[in-house]
Amino acid sequence: MPRIAYFGPQGTFTEQAAIGFVHPGRDELVPYETVPQALAAVRRSEVDAACVPVENSVEGAVPATMDALAEGEPLVAVAETVLPVRFSVLVRPGTGVGAVRTVASHPHALAQVRYWLEENLPEASVVSTTSTAAAAVAVQRGEFDAAVSAPVAVNHYPLSEFATDVADVADAKTRFLYLRRPGTLPEPTGSDRTSMVVTTADRVGALSELLVELALRGISLTRIESRPTKGRLGEYRFYIDMLGHVAEPRVGDALAALHRHCRQVRFLGSYPQAEPTVSGEPVAASNEDFTAAADWVAAVRRGVGA
Ligand SMILES: O=C(O)C(=O)C[C@]1(C(=O)O)C=C[C@@H](O)C=C1
């Protein structure tokens, strides 16, 4: 029976994402307490695949996922999914507003309800836990008074809903990846994303060389982010998501060019996009665009623009 790891325990957003990837009754879902542990289990062949969060529309990338994908044995994403994110605040039954002195959750969740907490529980101190569901477990055990959790967590733990539909930003979303040990790649669908992590050479223009290689082949970036390599101060890796599949000639050609220019390129997968990307804005290169941009710079210089 295929075993699928996910960032748990039961009741996380990641578990919901993982359920969407598995075949009911055929695959077994196995929770791990952290993202690196879930990915390490795939590397050790203890499980066949793992589902982990990668980026959130409000709080950005999930650093634990990015670091764990850049190091250790390579893993490749074969699918992605995007879930809407709204939270429930869970308490032990009978807890009143005045009794909530501590609120716990995953740092990404806390960042998405900061204003709600200031408004509704201003006296409560905020505590980080490994996941939203770990916070629910800790509340059940009496370690904290409230947990900012995925709405489904109330079905797994004997807690009550203190508030539902909590989110500072309406329509927040988190993207999750489904990763395996390298093997057969998914077939191109015509609406794919390719992910990689790149360490550029240490020379002037190295990053612009990389971007030019993509732009020349008409490849659209959907994300570029940097994280320190954790070696020398000032040395960074770039995480790049772009539209297209490595099986397409222009994408394969671009990857080969990056392999020539860069110190290291790690392929993180080509997989179908969960939500098609809206086509890009036209290049702003009319005379009016140049004049408006020059007027803006002049205003900045006069101290009346910003
Ligand atoms: O703790 C969870 O429930 C998770 O699945 C993690 C996670 C994240 O890493 O961003 C997933 C979605 C939400 O944005 C909040 C937390």
Tab-separated table of N, CA, C and O and ligand atoms in Angstrom, residues 7 12-14 53 56 62 85 87 106 108-109 112 131-133 174 176, ligand 1:
chain	number	residue	atom	x	y	z
A	7	PHE	N	2.776	16.948	6.399
A	7	PHE	CA	3.126	17.789	7.539
A	7	PHE	C	1.909	17.813	8.467
A	7	PHE	O	0.897	18.415	8.145
A	12	THR	N	-4.183	19.413	9.990
A	12	THR	CA	-3.482	20.569	9.395
A	12	THR	C	-4.103	20.881	8.023
A	12	THR	O	-4.787	20.041	7.423
A	13	PHE	N	-3.795	22.069	7.518
A	13	PHE	CA	-4.161	22.390	6.138
A	13	PHE	C	-3.458	21.417	5.197
A	13	PHE	O	-4.003	20.998	4.182
A	14	THR	N	-2.214	21.043	5.567
A	14	THR	CA	-1.452	20.146	4.690
A	14	THR	C	-2.125	18.777	4.580
A	14	THR	O	-2.086	18.161	3.512
A	53	PRO	N	3.619	22.302	2.576
A	53	PRO	CA	3.256	23.640	2.108
A	53	PRO	C	4.482	24.322	1.512
A	53	PRO	O	5.597	24.111	1.988
A	56	ASN	N	2.483	30.915	0.708
A	56	ASN	CA	1.178	31.453	1.099
A	56	ASN	C	1.051	32.858	0.515
A	56	ASN	O	2.037	33.597	0.467
A	62	VAL	N	7.428	29.211	2.620
A	62	VAL	CA	7.579	28.475	3.877
A	62	VAL	C	9.073	28.094	3.961
A	62	VAL	O	9.533	27.200	3.253
A	85	VAL	N	-7.346	29.651	2.540
A	85	VAL	CA	-6.972	29.571	3.951
A	85	VAL	C	-7.794	30.555	4.789
A	85	VAL	O	-7.672	31.767	4.641
A	87	PHE	N	-9.208	30.567	9.058
A	87	PHE	CA	-8.921	29.830	10.289
A	87	PHE	C	-10.119	29.764	11.226
A	87	PHE	O	-11.016	30.601	11.163
A	106	HIS	N	0.987	27.888	14.171
A	106	HIS	CA	2.151	27.930	13.273
A	106	HIS	C	2.443	29.404	12.937
A	106	HIS	O	1.502	30.187	12.764
A	108	HIS	N	3.183	30.952	10.278
A	108	HIS	CA	2.508	31.437	9.069
A	108	HIS	C	1.039	31.751	9.348
A	108	HIS	O	0.480	32.677	8.784
A	109	ALA	N	0.415	30.948	10.213
A	109	ALA	CA	-0.987	31.173	10.553
A	109	ALA	C	-1.105	32.428	11.422
A	109	ALA	O	-1.974	33.273	11.191
A	112	GLN	N	-1.126	35.562	9.615
A	112	GLN	CA	-2.325	35.835	8.805
A	112	GLN	C	-3.527	36.279	9.646
A	112	GLN	O	-4.582	36.585	9.097
A	131	SER	N	2.814	23.367	14.040
A	131	SER	CA	1.776	23.450	13.006
A	131	SER	C	0.496	23.962	13.664
A	131	SER	O	0.424	24.049	14.900
A	132	THR	N	-0.506	24.256	12.849
A	132	THR	CA	-1.785	24.714	13.407
A	132	THR	C	-2.437	23.596	14.232
A	132	THR	O	-3.036	23.848	15.268
A	133	ALA	N	-2.305	22.346	13.758
A	133	ALA	CA	-2.930	21.227	14.480
A	133	ALA	C	-2.157	20.894	15.760
A	133	ALA	O	-2.763	20.467	16.758
A	174	THR	N	-2.852	29.026	0.141
A	174	THR	CA	-1.538	28.385	0.316
A	174	THR	C	-1.374	27.330	-0.774
A	174	THR	O	-2.320	26.634	-1.130
A	176	PHE	N	0.637	23.937	-2.068
A	176	PHE	CA	1.284	22.739	-1.519
A	176	PHE	C	1.897	21.929	-2.661
A	176	PHE	O	1.337	21.887	-3.764
B	1	LIG	O1	-0.003	24.178	10.116
B	1	LIG	C1	-0.705	23.856	9.143
B	1	LIG	O2	-1.912	23.572	9.232
B	1	LIG	C2	-0.086	23.825	7.821
B	1	LIG	O3	-0.502	23.047	7.022
B	1	LIG	C3	1.023	24.791	7.508
B	1	LIG	C4	0.555	26.125	6.949
B	1	LIG	C5	1.802	26.895	6.349
B	1	LIG	O4	2.919	26.435	6.429
B	1	LIG	O5	1.575	28.018	5.820
B	1	LIG	C6	-0.355	25.903	5.828
B	1	LIG	C7	-1.357	26.759	5.535
B	1	LIG	C8	-1.611	27.971	6.334
B	1	LIG	O6	-1.070	29.064	5.582
B	1	LIG	C9	-0.959	27.939	7.661
B	1	LIG	C10	-0.025	26.997	7.978
